[in-house]
Amino acid sequence: MTKALELSRSHSETFAANLRNSTLLAAAAHTAFNMYLIPKLGYALPISNFSEKECTFIQAPAMSIVLPKMKINRNTARSIVHGPAKYGGLMLRNVYCEQGLGQLKLLLGHIRNRDQVGDTIIVAMSTLQLRIGSTIPFFDLPYTRYAKWEGQTWLDSLWQFIHTLGWSIDVRRHWTPKHQRIGDASLMTIFIESGYKGGELRLINQCRIFLQVF
């Protein structure tokens, strides 16, 4: 467990302990979760790269107390718990969604400002593009296919979030490698289409990067 994950979990546990011993009514418990705990956790989320499973782990202690306080079964489907009121949801904010939206705002904001952080993000995007070995912008590619040999960097985390929602991001400054001749193809695309799987693709990609071929 990383220090950031441990600290975020402790915030949720502290909130749960305080809420358990409180006399807050349902509406107040709902407000406390959305307006106190989530902003506290969300301060560092835009620069974090927690997985969806880790985000669920972070908010679990708070969820186990706030739902009973609201007279709701703690095993209620999370689509109802986090869903909008328009569809009968309870509108409790979700840590994973807060992280993904924060990451997206950070990326778009700095790239549009063309500041130093934005330039660094563009460089990181170019590096990731080379690392996955495709001429198609990685935000337009299915994350689950390339996650088999990719790490869990900040950009990978945002890419996974975007893919989960079925969204795409078009960044004009996003560099992609070009084929040099008619009939050329990316090696990793060929290996994927040939049926190679996770561990094999990881080793093949490491060899490709070491040999500096595309």
mmCIF file of C-alpha atoms in Angstrom:
data_model
loop_
_atom_site.group_PDB
_atom_site.id
_atom_site.type_symbol
_atom_site.label_atom_id
_atom_site.label_comp_id
_atom_site.label_asym_id
_atom_site.label_seq_id
_atom_site.Cartn_x
_atom_site.Cartn_y
_atom_site.Cartn_z
ATOM 1 C CA MET A 1 0.000 0.000 0.000
ATOM 2 C CA THR A 2 1.423 3.379 -1.012
ATOM 3 C CA LYS A 3 1.636 6.299 1.396
ATOM 4 C CA ALA A 4 -0.916 8.280 -0.622
ATOM 5 C CA LEU A 5 -3.391 5.389 -0.584
ATOM 6 C CA GLU A 6 -2.863 4.825 3.139
ATOM 7 C CA LEU A 7 -3.390 8.525 3.918
ATOM 8 C CA SER A 8 -6.570 8.763 1.816
ATOM 9 C CA ARG A 9 -7.958 5.634 3.453
ATOM 10 C CA SER A 10 -7.232 7.079 6.905
ATOM 11 C CA HIS A 11 -9.249 10.225 6.048
ATOM 12 C CA SER A 12 -12.197 8.010 5.127
ATOM 13 C CA GLU A 13 -11.835 5.960 8.325
ATOM 14 C CA THR A 14 -11.675 9.098 10.480
ATOM 15 C CA PHE A 15 -14.785 10.494 8.792
ATOM 16 C CA ALA A 16 -16.592 7.169 9.313
ATOM 17 C CA ALA A 17 -15.690 7.087 13.028
ATOM 18 C CA ASN A 18 -16.897 10.655 13.550
ATOM 19 C CA LEU A 19 -20.094 10.072 11.602
ATOM 20 C CA ARG A 20 -20.846 6.833 13.465
ATOM 21 C CA ASN A 21 -20.864 8.659 16.800
ATOM 22 C CA SER A 22 -22.798 11.682 15.545
ATOM 23 C CA THR A 23 -26.501 12.479 15.690
ATOM 24 C CA LEU A 24 -26.700 13.732 12.111
ATOM 25 C CA LEU A 25 -29.902 13.051 10.228
ATOM 26 C CA ALA A 26 -30.011 11.526 6.729
ATOM 27 C CA ALA A 27 -29.818 14.798 4.790
ATOM 28 C CA ALA A 28 -26.967 16.090 6.943
ATOM 29 C CA ALA A 29 -25.004 12.838 6.541
ATOM 30 C CA HIS A 30 -25.427 13.105 2.768
ATOM 31 C CA THR A 31 -24.181 16.688 2.827
ATOM 32 C CA ALA A 32 -21.243 15.825 5.091
ATOM 33 C CA PHE A 33 -20.086 13.104 2.692
ATOM 34 C CA ASN A 34 -20.375 15.234 -0.450
ATOM 35 C CA MET A 35 -19.259 18.581 0.945
ATOM 36 C CA TYR A 36 -16.664 17.606 3.564
ATOM 37 C CA LEU A 37 -15.107 14.207 2.878
ATOM 38 C CA ILE A 38 -14.995 14.266 -0.935
ATOM 39 C CA PRO A 39 -13.364 17.736 -1.159
ATOM 40 C CA LYS A 40 -10.820 16.621 1.446
ATOM 41 C CA LEU A 41 -9.984 13.477 -0.519
ATOM 42 C CA GLY A 42 -10.290 15.298 -3.831
ATOM 43 C CA TYR A 43 -7.603 17.892 -3.143
ATOM 44 C CA ALA A 44 -4.854 15.549 -4.351
ATOM 45 C CA LEU A 45 -6.910 13.352 -6.694
ATOM 46 C CA PRO A 46 -6.151 15.250 -9.946
ATOM 47 C CA ILE A 47 -2.465 14.356 -9.602
ATOM 48 C CA SER A 48 -3.088 10.827 -8.314
ATOM 49 C CA ASN A 49 -3.322 7.599 -10.307
ATOM 50 C CA PHE A 50 -5.395 5.315 -8.098
ATOM 51 C CA SER A 51 -7.114 2.416 -9.822
ATOM 52 C CA GLU A 52 -10.894 2.059 -9.582
ATOM 53 C CA LYS A 53 -10.374 -0.757 -7.073
ATOM 54 C CA GLU A 54 -8.153 1.469 -4.909
ATOM 55 C CA CYS A 55 -10.704 4.290 -5.035
ATOM 56 C CA THR A 56 -13.388 1.873 -3.853
ATOM 57 C CA PHE A 57 -11.029 0.813 -1.041
ATOM 58 C CA ILE A 58 -10.540 4.467 -0.045
ATOM 59 C CA GLN A 59 -14.213 5.350 0.238
ATOM 60 C CA ALA A 60 -15.384 1.998 1.674
ATOM 61 C CA PRO A 61 -15.235 2.972 5.405
ATOM 62 C CA ALA A 62 -17.204 6.164 4.817
ATOM 63 C CA MET A 63 -19.757 4.424 2.591
ATOM 64 C CA SER A 64 -20.359 1.727 5.200
ATOM 65 C CA ILE A 65 -21.503 4.394 7.695
ATOM 66 C CA VAL A 66 -23.107 7.112 5.582
ATOM 67 C CA LEU A 67 -25.568 4.747 3.878
ATOM 68 C CA PRO A 68 -27.058 3.389 7.155
ATOM 69 C CA LYS A 69 -27.197 6.988 8.417
ATOM 70 C CA MET A 70 -29.337 7.745 5.361
ATOM 71 C CA LYS A 71 -31.532 4.716 6.140
ATOM 72 C CA ILE A 72 -30.167 2.957 3.034
ATOM 73 C CA ASN A 73 -28.929 -0.629 2.921
ATOM 74 C CA ARG A 74 -25.132 -0.511 2.682
ATOM 75 C CA ASN A 75 -25.260 -3.227 -0.011
ATOM 76 C CA THR A 76 -27.404 -1.121 -2.347
ATOM 77 C CA ALA A 77 -26.152 -1.179 -5.951
ATOM 78 C CA ARG A 78 -23.526 1.498 -6.465
ATOM 79 C CA SER A 79 -25.229 2.589 -9.669
ATOM 80 C CA ILE A 80 -28.081 3.774 -7.440
ATOM 81 C CA VAL A 81 -25.839 5.159 -4.698
ATOM 82 C CA HIS A 82 -23.764 7.311 -7.072
ATOM 83 C CA GLY A 83 -26.382 7.852 -9.778
ATOM 84 C CA PRO A 84 -28.107 11.194 -10.498
ATOM 85 C CA ALA A 85 -31.444 12.096 -8.956
ATOM 86 C CA LYS A 86 -32.911 12.246 -12.463
ATOM 87 C CA TYR A 87 -32.724 8.448 -12.588
ATOM 88 C CA GLY A 88 -33.528 7.800 -8.943
ATOM 89 C CA GLY A 89 -29.937 7.898 -7.702
ATOM 90 C CA LEU A 90 -28.692 9.179 -4.350
ATOM 91 C CA MET A 91 -26.012 11.451 -5.871
ATOM 92 C CA LEU A 92 -23.221 10.453 -3.486
ATOM 93 C CA ARG A 93 -20.019 11.512 -5.195
ATOM 94 C CA ASN A 94 -17.640 8.783 -6.338
ATOM 95 C CA VAL A 95 -13.903 8.992 -5.629
ATOM 96 C CA TYR A 96 -12.888 7.339 -8.914
ATOM 97 C CA CYS A 97 -15.040 9.735 -10.945
ATOM 98 C CA GLU A 98 -13.735 12.705 -8.961
ATOM 99 C CA GLN A 99 -10.178 11.620 -9.732
ATOM 100 C CA GLY A 100 -10.821 11.094 -13.440
ATOM 101 C CA LEU A 101 -12.627 14.398 -13.909
ATOM 102 C CA GLY A 102 -9.909 16.187 -11.945
ATOM 103 C CA GLN A 103 -7.226 14.630 -14.141
ATOM 104 C CA LEU A 104 -9.129 15.636 -17.277
ATOM 105 C CA LYS A 105 -9.541 19.241 -16.122
ATOM 106 C CA LEU A 106 -5.857 19.410 -15.205
ATOM 107 C CA LEU A 107 -4.740 18.070 -18.587
ATOM 108 C CA LEU A 108 -7.024 20.298 -20.660
ATOM 109 C CA GLY A 109 -6.376 23.372 -18.545
ATOM 110 C CA HIS A 110 -2.583 23.234 -18.724
ATOM 111 C CA ILE A 111 -2.478 22.259 -22.408
ATOM 112 C CA ARG A 112 -4.768 25.159 -23.310
ATOM 113 C CA ASN A 113 -2.655 27.551 -21.246
ATOM 114 C CA ARG A 114 0.498 26.296 -23.011
ATOM 115 C CA ASP A 115 2.396 26.629 -19.743
ATOM 116 C CA GLN A 116 5.338 24.591 -18.481
ATOM 117 C CA VAL A 117 3.135 21.875 -17.008
ATOM 118 C CA GLY A 118 1.191 21.677 -20.279
ATOM 119 C CA ASP A 119 4.423 21.259 -22.255
ATOM 120 C CA THR A 120 5.525 18.528 -19.849
ATOM 121 C CA ILE A 121 2.212 16.713 -20.353
ATOM 122 C CA ILE A 122 2.661 16.895 -24.149
ATOM 123 C CA VAL A 123 6.144 15.374 -23.802
ATOM 124 C CA ALA A 124 4.741 12.613 -21.563
ATOM 125 C CA MET A 125 1.992 11.939 -24.125
ATOM 126 C CA SER A 126 4.598 11.591 -26.889
ATOM 127 C CA THR A 127 6.631 9.197 -24.719
ATOM 128 C CA LEU A 128 3.557 7.076 -23.988
ATOM 129 C CA GLN A 129 2.686 7.054 -27.697
ATOM 130 C CA LEU A 130 6.114 5.627 -28.526
ATOM 131 C CA ARG A 131 5.899 3.157 -25.666
ATOM 132 C CA ILE A 132 2.650 1.594 -26.859
ATOM 133 C CA GLY A 133 3.877 1.417 -30.461
ATOM 134 C CA SER A 134 0.888 2.733 -32.406
ATOM 135 C CA THR A 135 0.319 5.476 -34.977
ATOM 136 C CA ILE A 136 -3.192 6.055 -33.606
ATOM 137 C CA PRO A 137 -3.467 8.555 -30.703
ATOM 138 C CA PHE A 138 -3.625 6.411 -27.582
ATOM 139 C CA PHE A 139 -6.743 8.186 -26.280
ATOM 140 C CA ASP A 140 -8.551 6.674 -29.304
ATOM 141 C CA LEU A 141 -7.306 3.154 -28.554
ATOM 142 C CA PRO A 142 -8.942 0.569 -26.241
ATOM 143 C CA TYR A 143 -7.048 0.796 -22.954
ATOM 144 C CA THR A 144 -7.771 -2.811 -22.009
ATOM 145 C CA ARG A 145 -5.833 -4.093 -25.023
ATOM 146 C CA TYR A 146 -2.695 -2.079 -24.286
ATOM 147 C CA ALA A 147 -2.889 -2.265 -20.492
ATOM 148 C CA LYS A 148 -1.418 -5.768 -20.757
ATOM 149 C CA TRP A 149 2.049 -4.270 -21.111
ATOM 150 C CA GLU A 150 1.516 -0.679 -19.972
ATOM 151 C CA GLY A 151 2.286 0.633 -16.486
ATOM 152 C CA GLN A 152 0.061 2.668 -14.188
ATOM 153 C CA THR A 153 1.275 6.201 -14.763
ATOM 154 C CA TRP A 154 -0.840 9.329 -14.451
ATOM 155 C CA LEU A 155 -1.588 9.342 -18.174
ATOM 156 C CA ASP A 156 -2.427 5.628 -18.112
ATOM 157 C CA SER A 157 -4.887 6.307 -15.306
ATOM 158 C CA LEU A 158 -6.598 9.081 -17.290
ATOM 159 C CA TRP A 159 -6.587 6.930 -20.440
ATOM 160 C CA GLN A 160 -8.315 4.103 -18.543
ATOM 161 C CA PHE A 161 -10.941 6.500 -17.158
ATOM 162 C CA ILE A 162 -11.638 7.943 -20.614
ATOM 163 C CA HIS A 163 -11.942 4.441 -22.095
ATOM 164 C CA THR A 164 -14.324 3.332 -19.320
ATOM 165 C CA LEU A 165 -16.698 6.183 -20.206
ATOM 166 C CA GLY A 166 -16.374 5.671 -23.948
ATOM 167 C CA TRP A 167 -14.933 9.154 -24.396
ATOM 168 C CA SER A 168 -11.990 10.393 -26.438
ATOM 169 C CA ILE A 169 -9.709 13.434 -26.221
ATOM 170 C CA ASP A 170 -8.468 15.217 -29.330
ATOM 171 C CA VAL A 171 -5.289 17.132 -28.511
ATOM 172 C CA ARG A 172 -3.984 18.999 -31.545
ATOM 173 C CA ARG A 173 -0.440 19.084 -30.198
ATOM 174 C CA HIS A 174 -0.478 15.318 -29.602
ATOM 175 C CA TRP A 175 2.384 13.901 -31.683
ATOM 176 C CA THR A 176 1.993 10.498 -33.299
ATOM 177 C CA PRO A 177 4.616 8.617 -35.342
ATOM 178 C CA LYS A 178 3.988 8.235 -39.065
ATOM 179 C CA HIS A 179 4.633 5.273 -41.347
ATOM 180 C CA GLN A 180 7.571 5.940 -43.635
ATOM 181 C CA ARG A 181 6.388 3.956 -46.661
ATOM 182 C CA ILE A 182 3.162 2.710 -48.224
ATOM 183 C CA GLY A 183 2.370 -0.697 -46.775
ATOM 184 C CA ASP A 184 4.248 -0.137 -43.502
ATOM 185 C CA ALA A 185 2.601 -1.288 -40.268
ATOM 186 C CA SER A 186 3.334 -0.921 -36.562
ATOM 187 C CA LEU A 187 4.999 -3.990 -35.066
ATOM 188 C CA MET A 188 2.791 -4.056 -31.981
ATOM 189 C CA THR A 189 -0.345 -3.874 -34.120
ATOM 190 C CA ILE A 190 0.893 -6.877 -36.097
ATOM 191 C CA PHE A 191 1.673 -8.842 -32.921
ATOM 192 C CA ILE A 192 -1.742 -8.063 -31.421
ATOM 193 C CA GLU A 193 -3.538 -9.118 -34.587
ATOM 194 C CA SER A 194 -1.424 -12.289 -34.685
ATOM 195 C CA GLY A 195 -2.924 -13.395 -31.387
ATOM 196 C CA TYR A 196 -0.082 -12.805 -28.929
ATOM 197 C CA LYS A 197 -1.285 -12.316 -25.348
ATOM 198 C CA GLY A 198 -0.390 -10.281 -22.245
ATOM 199 C CA GLY A 199 2.948 -11.628 -21.019
ATOM 200 C CA GLU A 200 4.209 -12.280 -24.543
ATOM 201 C CA LEU A 201 3.241 -8.798 -25.697
ATOM 202 C CA ARG A 202 5.009 -7.265 -22.700
ATOM 203 C CA LEU A 203 8.268 -9.042 -23.547
ATOM 204 C CA ILE A 204 7.958 -8.279 -27.258
ATOM 205 C CA ASN A 205 7.351 -4.599 -26.555
ATOM 206 C CA GLN A 206 10.356 -4.416 -24.220
ATOM 207 C CA CYS A 207 12.526 -5.879 -26.997
ATOM 208 C CA ARG A 208 11.047 -3.438 -29.525
ATOM 209 C CA ILE A 209 11.806 -0.455 -27.303
ATOM 210 C CA PHE A 210 15.347 -1.709 -26.591
ATOM 211 C CA LEU A 211 16.011 -2.096 -30.331
ATOM 212 C CA GLN A 212 14.438 1.333 -30.983
ATOM 213 C CA VAL A 213 12.195 0.037 -33.753
ATOM 214 C CA PHE A 214 8.561 0.862 -34.453
#
